[in-house]
Structure formats: structure tokens, C-alpha cells
Amino acid sequence: MEDTIRFEQVKKVYRMGEYDIEALAGVDFTIKKGQFVIIAGASGAGKSTILNILGGMDTLTSGKVVVYGKDLSTFSQKEMVAYRRYDVGFVFQFYNLVQNLTAKENIELASQIGHNPLNVDEVIEGVGLSDRKKNFPSQLSGGEQQRVAIARALAKNPKLLLCDEPTGALDYETGRSILKLLQETCKEREITVVVITHNLALIPMGDQVIKVKSGLVDSIMENEHPVGIERIEW
Ligand SMILES: Nc1ncnc2c1ncn2[C@@H]1O[C@H](COP(=O)(O)OP(=O)(O)OP(=O)(O)O)[C@@H](O)[C@H]1O
Ligand SMILES: [Mg+2]
């Protein structure tokens, strides 16, 4: 049990003036260490809310989130900061790079706050950007910027890589190459990767696929033999 992530009856209610919006209505799932997990579902289903709670960027209203043996809701503010800093890497749809720092400097920025960061040049090589590291984000394509964002998340050597629609802004081929990178990262580094997507064609890729609907888990599917992205077309 120590090496799993567990959501137990997680609810999240946003209070909007006089209204309550129930973003999560009692979500249960378990993720094993090193799994490549896909969270799918319609817009507004609650996918980002799940990821933000898991990443320590949002709090839950009720229920329990257990991450590697620790109950997130019992964390002090200091423990939460440490969790976000050391354990979680985040990748967003629109990269969120610092525009006046080069690719390498963006990655260094994150590695400097890590406990045992990886070698920045090696991480850059791993995402295939060795010859672009002196470029500023505005001098990089969308796919390259997302590679920098992934390298930045990986450089601090996180336990958990959380990706909210990482290919949402990319064209077909570039999106595929980013998914390939994420899948390889998961397998080679044995880090747990959670990817949110609208694209149901990606389902065969996941070790586990969690479909979310109206704030609830609609279905959970485990693939015993997940396939590589090169065998998926859409
Ligand atoms: N900070 C917030 N304040 C109020 N309501 C919110 C907030 N964040 C999310 N919600 C609401 O909670 C519900 C779930 O939102 P969430 O962002 O998790 O959906 P999603 O599945 O990620 O959708 P999308 O695919 O469009 O990104 C939505 O109805 C949304 O409007
Ligand atoms: Mg979202």
C-alpha cells in the first residue's frame, strides 16, 4: 500500500457566491507506482480538479487522498510546499515557461529547488533538445517548448509527473512525439505519470485509464499490455 496513490470518496465543492459547484462528487481510484495513467472525460468533468488536488495545488472538501503512505489532508503548509517542490512535476497545456530565460535556464530554475536534481544537460538530451538549449521560448516551436516544460518537471527528479492536456496545443505529429516521450519517461525512470486527455484513441496506451463524468469516476480500465503510441492512430 505504501507505494500507491489513493483517492477515497474525494469531493470538491467550489463556492461561487450563492451557488455550490460540485466539481468532484466522490471519486475513488488507486494508482500504482510507475503506472502510466490516462484520465479522460468531457470538458467540465473534473479532470483538472483531480490533478490539482493530487499535485497539492488545490484542497479537497471531503474524503481522503493518500500519496505513498501519507494522507495529504494532514499535511502542514510546510509539508505541502515540500511535496509540491520535491515530489511533483507538473506539465501544462500552454508550457508556462519563463520567457526571458533560455531553455536551459528554465530547466535549471526548477532543478535548483530539487533535493537531488538530475543533471540538467542530461535531462535536456533526454528530451531531444541538446542543440536548442540556448534558445529562448519565443525561438522554439510549440513542441520544443513542451519538451522544455517536461524537462523542467523532470529535472527535479519527481516521484510523480502530472500532465494536464500536454498535447492540447500541439499538432498531430508533435503531440505524438510528446506522448512518446512521456511514455518512455514513465517506463525508463519508473516514475508515475498521469496524463489528462480528451483523446479516447489514447486509451490503449495507459496501464490504467480512468474515465471521469460529472465529477464521478465513470469507469476504470486496466490494460495488462498497454501499447506504444506508434501503434495508435487517430
Ligand atoms: N476554481 C474554481 N472555482 C469554481 N469552479 C471551478 C473551479 N475550478 C473548476 N471549477 C468547476 O468545476 C468543474 C470541473 O472543472 P475541471 O476544470 O476539473 O474540469 P475538466 O474536466 O478539467 O474540464 P476541461 O476538459 O474543460 O479542462 C467545472 O464545472 C468547473 O467550472
Ligand atoms: Mg481541465
Coordinates of N, CA and C in Angstrom, one line a residue, residues 14-21:
Y14 N -16.8 23.9 -5.0 CA -16.4 25.3 -5.1 C -17.6 26.2 -4.8
R15 N -17.4 27.1 -3.9 CA -18.5 28.0 -3.5 C -18.4 29.2 -4.4
M16 N -19.4 29.5 -5.2 CA -19.4 30.6 -6.1 C -20.6 31.5 -5.7
G17 N -20.4 32.4 -4.8 CA -21.4 33.3 -4.3 C -22.5 32.5 -3.7
E18 N -23.7 32.5 -4.2 CA -24.8 31.7 -3.6 C -24.8 30.3 -4.0
Y19 N -24.0 29.9 -5.0 CA -24.1 28.6 -5.6 C -22.9 27.7 -5.1
D20 N -23.2 26.5 -5.0 CA -22.1 25.5 -4.8 C -21.9 24.7 -6.1
I21 N -20.7 24.6 -6.6 CA -20.4 23.8 -7.7 C -19.7 22.5 -7.2

